[in-house]
């Protein structure tokens, strides 16, 4: 009973974690790793390549077969009809490869390289899923923060509208002032509704990766550590799993070409058999036999299949070389773009924070001057809108800086779940 309770708690823990809002990106990324189809597809490919390696290793092992037959036959020799016979045969044969001029060894090395490429491809898929899940989780948190900002702005404008109406009744403000405050309040309500819908849309994007509804509300923005310089970031490219996968695919293509060329060479096999037959065309008595021989097989003409296999392997090798170059260039471009985006977002964040501080001071000044009669309601509403815009600008800049950091870590191959727990 106790064991059943422990198992039940273990099964219910992920569901309980997903029920309430998550406060870190690693939790959302961990759920995505369990449910994203890319991980399952990469795992299936790795399993397939491992099976291919086992098939390649079978080239070193013997081929053992048991053959049995039984039937009815009638033979006519020199116009003399033998009585009908019931030929039977039972044979155990063993075909052991002895030397195939590197055919099997090349096949095994190619299969091992394919396994390594599939493993690196799975690691690359893990990085991509963590990156996408973390970015979408940040998007959910950003949507919540924007909704909170719009809600606060709506509340403040509601108080501005009530204040304007009271002043209008007292004869201090005009009907135009009330209409302007009402218009700003209606606009703020529409913006809040759009912000509320944006939360649902952001959660739907995240659910595409997690497979179930997940809510994210971060207590604070994660401190994403990135390389100190662009040169350091570019130096990490060769250790990226995608580059490793392309490099191993290139090695597999080279070994596949070696195997295809080995098909044009002879091979030597040891063939052994032991068996028993009876009532054959030569004798109606039972005969036991055994044999052992070395067999040299020299390919002369294979309907052009071997030559075509060589050309196909050469094409695969050229494609693998191009793919390795393409992967390196693509990752280098991603690193440069993410580095530039992060630098731009950092500058934008500094400017947005300065804008927010200035807008806060300006709003306080307009409120004081409005009480003295040197400012109008429109000035106050404009100052409130500028403060709201500044706050949204800060949120957007912080989000873009975090996203560019995630993309930079993913492009360098450094992104891990531990990177999101800092």
PDB file of C-alpha atoms in Angstrom, residues 71-238:
ATOM      1  CA  UNK A  71       8.041 -34.875 -51.734  1.00  0.00           C
ATOM      2  CA  UNK A  72       7.174 -37.360 -54.438  1.00  0.00           C
ATOM      3  CA  UNK A  73       9.192 -38.005 -57.621  1.00  0.00           C
ATOM      4  CA  UNK A  74       9.423 -40.419 -60.562  1.00  0.00           C
ATOM      5  CA  UNK A  75      12.554 -40.784 -62.659  1.00  0.00           C
ATOM      6  CA  UNK A  76      13.002 -42.219 -66.169  1.00  0.00           C
ATOM      7  CA  UNK A  77      16.516 -43.405 -67.037  1.00  0.00           C
ATOM      8  CA  UNK A  78      17.219 -44.954 -70.489  1.00  0.00           C
ATOM      9  CA  UNK A  79      13.508 -45.523 -71.063  1.00  0.00           C
ATOM     10  CA  UNK A  80      13.264 -47.542 -67.905  1.00  0.00           C
ATOM     11  CA  UNK A  81      10.721 -46.271 -65.400  1.00  0.00           C
ATOM     12  CA  UNK A  82      11.881 -46.401 -61.830  1.00  0.00           C
ATOM     13  CA  UNK A  83       9.203 -46.823 -59.230  1.00  0.00           C
ATOM     14  CA  UNK A  84       7.909 -43.660 -57.642  1.00  0.00           C
ATOM     15  CA  UNK A  85      10.072 -42.363 -54.843  1.00  0.00           C
ATOM     16  CA  UNK A  86       9.671 -40.056 -51.896  1.00  0.00           C
ATOM     17  CA  UNK A  87      12.916 -38.023 -51.806  1.00  0.00           C
ATOM     18  CA  UNK A  88      13.799 -36.473 -48.465  1.00  0.00           C
ATOM     19  CA  UNK A  89      16.659 -34.186 -47.505  1.00  0.00           C
ATOM     20  CA  UNK A  90      17.907 -32.556 -44.303  1.00  0.00           C
ATOM     21  CA  UNK A  91      20.962 -30.268 -44.341  1.00  0.00           C
ATOM     22  CA  UNK A  92      22.684 -27.931 -41.885  1.00  0.00           C
ATOM     23  CA  UNK A  93      24.883 -25.358 -43.644  1.00  0.00           C
ATOM     24  CA  UNK A  94      27.247 -22.698 -42.322  1.00  0.00           C
ATOM     25  CA  UNK A  95      28.592 -19.801 -44.418  1.00  0.00           C
ATOM     26  CA  UNK A  96      31.336 -17.909 -42.574  1.00  0.00           C
ATOM     27  CA  UNK A  97      32.852 -14.797 -44.239  1.00  0.00           C
ATOM     28  CA  UNK A  98      36.627 -14.964 -44.186  1.00  0.00           C
ATOM     29  CA  UNK A  99      37.780 -11.865 -46.053  1.00  0.00           C
ATOM     30  CA  UNK A 100      35.767  -9.323 -48.027  1.00  0.00           C
ATOM     31  CA  UNK A 101      38.424  -6.657 -48.734  1.00  0.00           C
ATOM     32  CA  UNK A 102      37.072  -4.167 -46.152  1.00  0.00           C
ATOM     33  CA  UNK A 103      33.411  -4.361 -47.135  1.00  0.00           C
ATOM     34  CA  UNK A 104      32.063  -5.261 -43.689  1.00  0.00           C
ATOM     35  CA  UNK A 105      34.498  -3.077 -41.732  1.00  0.00           C
ATOM     36  CA  UNK A 106      33.535  -0.033 -43.817  1.00  0.00           C
ATOM     37  CA  UNK A 107      29.879  -0.861 -43.306  1.00  0.00           C
ATOM     38  CA  UNK A 108      30.372  -1.075 -39.530  1.00  0.00           C
ATOM     39  CA  UNK A 109      32.274   2.221 -39.364  1.00  0.00           C
ATOM     40  CA  UNK A 110      29.565   3.909 -41.411  1.00  0.00           C
ATOM     41  CA  UNK A 111      26.863   2.528 -39.118  1.00  0.00           C
ATOM     42  CA  UNK A 112      28.738   3.656 -35.999  1.00  0.00           C
ATOM     43  CA  UNK A 113      29.086   7.145 -37.487  1.00  0.00           C
ATOM     44  CA  UNK A 114      25.345   7.150 -38.217  1.00  0.00           C
ATOM     45  CA  UNK A 115      24.669   6.253 -34.578  1.00  0.00           C
ATOM     46  CA  UNK A 116      26.863   9.120 -33.378  1.00  0.00           C
ATOM     47  CA  UNK A 117      25.180  11.472 -35.866  1.00  0.00           C
ATOM     48  CA  UNK A 118      21.734  10.421 -34.628  1.00  0.00           C
ATOM     49  CA  UNK A 119      22.829  10.914 -31.003  1.00  0.00           C
ATOM     50  CA  UNK A 120      24.159  14.378 -31.781  1.00  0.00           C
ATOM     51  CA  UNK A 121      20.978  15.125 -33.698  1.00  0.00           C
ATOM     52  CA  UNK A 122      18.952  14.212 -30.626  1.00  0.00           C
ATOM     53  CA  UNK A 123      21.110  16.568 -28.524  1.00  0.00           C
ATOM     54  CA  UNK A 124      20.505  19.325 -31.083  1.00  0.00           C
ATOM     55  CA  UNK A 125      16.760  18.643 -30.913  1.00  0.00           C
ATOM     56  CA  UNK A 126      16.895  18.941 -27.115  1.00  0.00           C
ATOM     57  CA  UNK A 127      18.551  22.348 -27.438  1.00  0.00           C
ATOM     58  CA  UNK A 128      15.934  23.490 -29.957  1.00  0.00           C
ATOM     59  CA  UNK A 129      13.045  22.344 -27.746  1.00  0.00           C
ATOM     60  CA  UNK A 130      14.515  24.025 -24.652  1.00  0.00           C
ATOM     61  CA  UNK A 131      15.036  27.235 -26.644  1.00  0.00           C
ATOM     62  CA  UNK A 132      11.519  27.267 -28.108  1.00  0.00           C
ATOM     63  CA  UNK A 133       9.848  26.342 -24.816  1.00  0.00           C
ATOM     64  CA  UNK A 134      11.788  28.967 -22.868  1.00  0.00           C
ATOM     65  CA  UNK A 135      10.987  31.656 -25.439  1.00  0.00           C
ATOM     66  CA  UNK A 136       7.290  30.764 -25.440  1.00  0.00           C
ATOM     67  CA  UNK A 137       7.288  30.669 -21.627  1.00  0.00           C
ATOM     68  CA  UNK A 138       8.853  34.125 -21.596  1.00  0.00           C
ATOM     69  CA  UNK A 139       6.105  35.166 -23.994  1.00  0.00           C
ATOM     70  CA  UNK A 140       3.447  33.983 -21.536  1.00  0.00           C
ATOM     71  CA  UNK A 141       5.115  35.881 -18.699  1.00  0.00           C
ATOM     72  CA  UNK A 142       5.410  38.995 -20.885  1.00  0.00           C
ATOM     73  CA  UNK A 143       1.717  38.769 -21.764  1.00  0.00           C
ATOM     74  CA  UNK A 144       0.833  38.617 -18.060  1.00  0.00           C
ATOM     75  CA  UNK A 145       3.024  41.632 -17.312  1.00  0.00           C
ATOM     76  CA  UNK A 146       1.509  43.604 -20.175  1.00  0.00           C
ATOM     77  CA  UNK A 147      -1.959  42.673 -18.924  1.00  0.00           C
ATOM     78  CA  UNK A 148      -1.021  43.861 -15.435  1.00  0.00           C
ATOM     79  CA  UNK A 149       0.282  47.146 -16.871  1.00  0.00           C
ATOM     80  CA  UNK A 150      -2.883  47.693 -18.908  1.00  0.00           C
ATOM     81  CA  UNK A 151      -5.039  46.811 -15.892  1.00  0.00           C
ATOM     82  CA  UNK A 152      -3.185  49.319 -13.741  1.00  0.00           C
ATOM     83  CA  UNK A 153      -3.470  51.937 -16.466  1.00  0.00           C
ATOM     84  CA  UNK A 154      -7.218  51.279 -16.777  1.00  0.00           C
ATOM     85  CA  UNK A 155      -7.629  51.659 -13.027  1.00  0.00           C
ATOM     86  CA  UNK A 156      -5.746  54.954 -13.022  1.00  0.00           C
ATOM     87  CA  UNK A 157      -7.745  56.298 -15.970  1.00  0.00           C
ATOM     88  CA  UNK A 158     -10.928  55.277 -14.184  1.00  0.00           C
ATOM     89  CA  UNK A 159      -9.904  57.478 -11.275  1.00  0.00           C
ATOM     90  CA  UNK A 160      -8.980  60.267 -13.743  1.00  0.00           C
ATOM     91  CA  UNK A 161     -12.436  60.012 -15.298  1.00  0.00           C
ATOM     92  CA  UNK A 162     -14.171  60.170 -11.910  1.00  0.00           C
ATOM     93  CA  UNK A 163     -12.003  63.150 -10.947  1.00  0.00           C
ATOM     94  CA  UNK A 164     -12.824  64.932 -14.210  1.00  0.00           C
ATOM     95  CA  UNK A 165     -16.546  64.351 -13.776  1.00  0.00           C
ATOM     96  CA  UNK A 166     -16.417  65.726 -10.241  1.00  0.00           C
ATOM     97  CA  UNK A 167     -14.577  68.803 -11.451  1.00  0.00           C
ATOM     98  CA  UNK A 168     -17.097  69.197 -14.256  1.00  0.00           C
ATOM     99  CA  UNK A 169     -19.986  69.186 -11.775  1.00  0.00           C
ATOM    100  CA  UNK A 170     -18.122  71.754  -9.729  1.00  0.00           C
ATOM    101  CA  UNK A 171     -17.807  73.934 -12.829  1.00  0.00           C
ATOM    102  CA  UNK A 172     -14.001  73.753 -13.013  1.00  0.00           C
ATOM    103  CA  UNK A 173     -13.775  71.519 -16.135  1.00  0.00           C
ATOM    104  CA  UNK A 174     -15.671  71.540 -19.381  1.00  0.00           C
ATOM    105  CA  UNK A 175     -17.680  68.807 -21.077  1.00  0.00           C
ATOM    106  CA  UNK A 176     -14.823  68.414 -23.536  1.00  0.00           C
ATOM    107  CA  UNK A 177     -12.520  67.442 -20.689  1.00  0.00           C
ATOM    108  CA  UNK A 178     -14.999  64.768 -19.594  1.00  0.00           C
ATOM    109  CA  UNK A 179     -15.349  63.455 -23.154  1.00  0.00           C
ATOM    110  CA  UNK A 180     -11.584  63.230 -23.556  1.00  0.00           C
ATOM    111  CA  UNK A 181     -11.197  61.364 -20.256  1.00  0.00           C
ATOM    112  CA  UNK A 182     -14.040  59.036 -21.242  1.00  0.00           C
ATOM    113  CA  UNK A 183     -12.419  58.353 -24.608  1.00  0.00           C
ATOM    114  CA  UNK A 184      -9.064  57.536 -23.015  1.00  0.00           C
ATOM    115  CA  UNK A 185     -10.802  55.229 -20.546  1.00  0.00           C
ATOM    116  CA  UNK A 186     -12.648  53.381 -23.324  1.00  0.00           C
ATOM    117  CA  UNK A 187      -9.404  53.038 -25.256  1.00  0.00           C
ATOM    118  CA  UNK A 188      -7.697  51.633 -22.147  1.00  0.00           C
ATOM    119  CA  UNK A 189     -10.504  49.088 -21.721  1.00  0.00           C
ATOM    120  CA  UNK A 190     -10.027  47.926 -25.298  1.00  0.00           C
ATOM    121  CA  UNK A 191      -6.285  47.622 -24.777  1.00  0.00           C
ATOM    122  CA  UNK A 192      -6.827  45.582 -21.626  1.00  0.00           C
ATOM    123  CA  UNK A 193      -9.117  43.199 -23.495  1.00  0.00           C
ATOM    124  CA  UNK A 194      -6.498  42.770 -26.209  1.00  0.00           C
ATOM    125  CA  UNK A 195      -3.882  42.146 -23.531  1.00  0.00           C
ATOM    126  CA  UNK A 196      -6.121  39.518 -21.938  1.00  0.00           C
ATOM    127  CA  UNK A 197      -6.555  37.796 -25.305  1.00  0.00           C
ATOM    128  CA  UNK A 198      -2.781  37.953 -25.827  1.00  0.00           C
ATOM    129  CA  UNK A 199      -2.302  35.914 -22.634  1.00  0.00           C
ATOM    130  CA  UNK A 200      -4.497  33.152 -24.039  1.00  0.00           C
ATOM    131  CA  UNK A 201      -2.667  33.252 -27.354  1.00  0.00           C
ATOM    132  CA  UNK A 202       0.734  33.051 -25.648  1.00  0.00           C
ATOM    133  CA  UNK A 203      -0.395  30.089 -23.562  1.00  0.00           C
ATOM    134  CA  UNK A 204      -1.688  28.369 -26.696  1.00  0.00           C
ATOM    135  CA  UNK A 205       1.721  28.756 -28.345  1.00  0.00           C
ATOM    136  CA  UNK A 206       3.376  27.216 -25.307  1.00  0.00           C
ATOM    137  CA  UNK A 207       0.826  24.399 -25.209  1.00  0.00           C
ATOM    138  CA  UNK A 208       1.907  23.416 -28.708  1.00  0.00           C
ATOM    139  CA  UNK A 209       5.208  22.316 -27.145  1.00  0.00           C
ATOM    140  CA  UNK A 210       4.060  21.098 -23.726  1.00  0.00           C
ATOM    141  CA  UNK A 211       0.984  19.191 -24.886  1.00  0.00           C
ATOM    142  CA  UNK A 212      -1.131  20.534 -22.007  1.00  0.00           C
ATOM    143  CA  UNK A 213      -2.130  23.990 -20.730  1.00  0.00           C
ATOM    144  CA  UNK A 214       0.751  25.598 -18.860  1.00  0.00           C
ATOM    145  CA  UNK A 215       0.809  29.018 -17.238  1.00  0.00           C
ATOM    146  CA  UNK A 216       4.035  30.891 -16.485  1.00  0.00           C
ATOM    147  CA  UNK A 217       4.488  33.860 -14.193  1.00  0.00           C
ATOM    148  CA  UNK A 218       8.107  34.540 -13.374  1.00  0.00           C
ATOM    149  CA  UNK A 219       9.011  36.085 -10.054  1.00  0.00           C
ATOM    150  CA  UNK A 220      11.888  37.819 -11.860  1.00  0.00           C
ATOM    151  CA  UNK A 221      13.584  37.797 -15.211  1.00  0.00           C
ATOM    152  CA  UNK A 222      16.144  34.963 -15.511  1.00  0.00           C
ATOM    153  CA  UNK A 223      19.803  35.937 -15.529  1.00  0.00           C
ATOM    154  CA  UNK A 224      20.958  34.284 -18.748  1.00  0.00           C
ATOM    155  CA  UNK A 225      24.741  34.102 -18.918  1.00  0.00           C
ATOM    156  CA  UNK A 226      26.156  34.423 -22.412  1.00  0.00           C
ATOM    157  CA  UNK A 227      29.746  34.439 -23.754  1.00  0.00           C
ATOM    158  CA  UNK A 228      31.660  37.591 -22.944  1.00  0.00           C
ATOM    159  CA  UNK A 229      32.701  38.315 -26.530  1.00  0.00           C
ATOM    160  CA  UNK A 230      31.479  37.523 -30.006  1.00  0.00           C
ATOM    161  CA  UNK A 231      34.729  35.718 -30.752  1.00  0.00           C
ATOM    162  CA  UNK A 232      34.181  33.433 -27.775  1.00  0.00           C
ATOM    163  CA  UNK A 233      30.667  32.662 -28.976  1.00  0.00           C
ATOM    164  CA  UNK A 234      31.866  31.847 -32.487  1.00  0.00           C
ATOM    165  CA  UNK A 235      34.618  29.622 -31.082  1.00  0.00           C
ATOM    166  CA  UNK A 236      31.977  27.302 -29.573  1.00  0.00           C
ATOM    167  CA  UNK A 237      30.377  26.470 -32.916  1.00  0.00           C
ATOM    168  CA  UNK A 238      32.433  23.344 -33.628  1.00  0.00           C
TER     169      UNK A 238
END
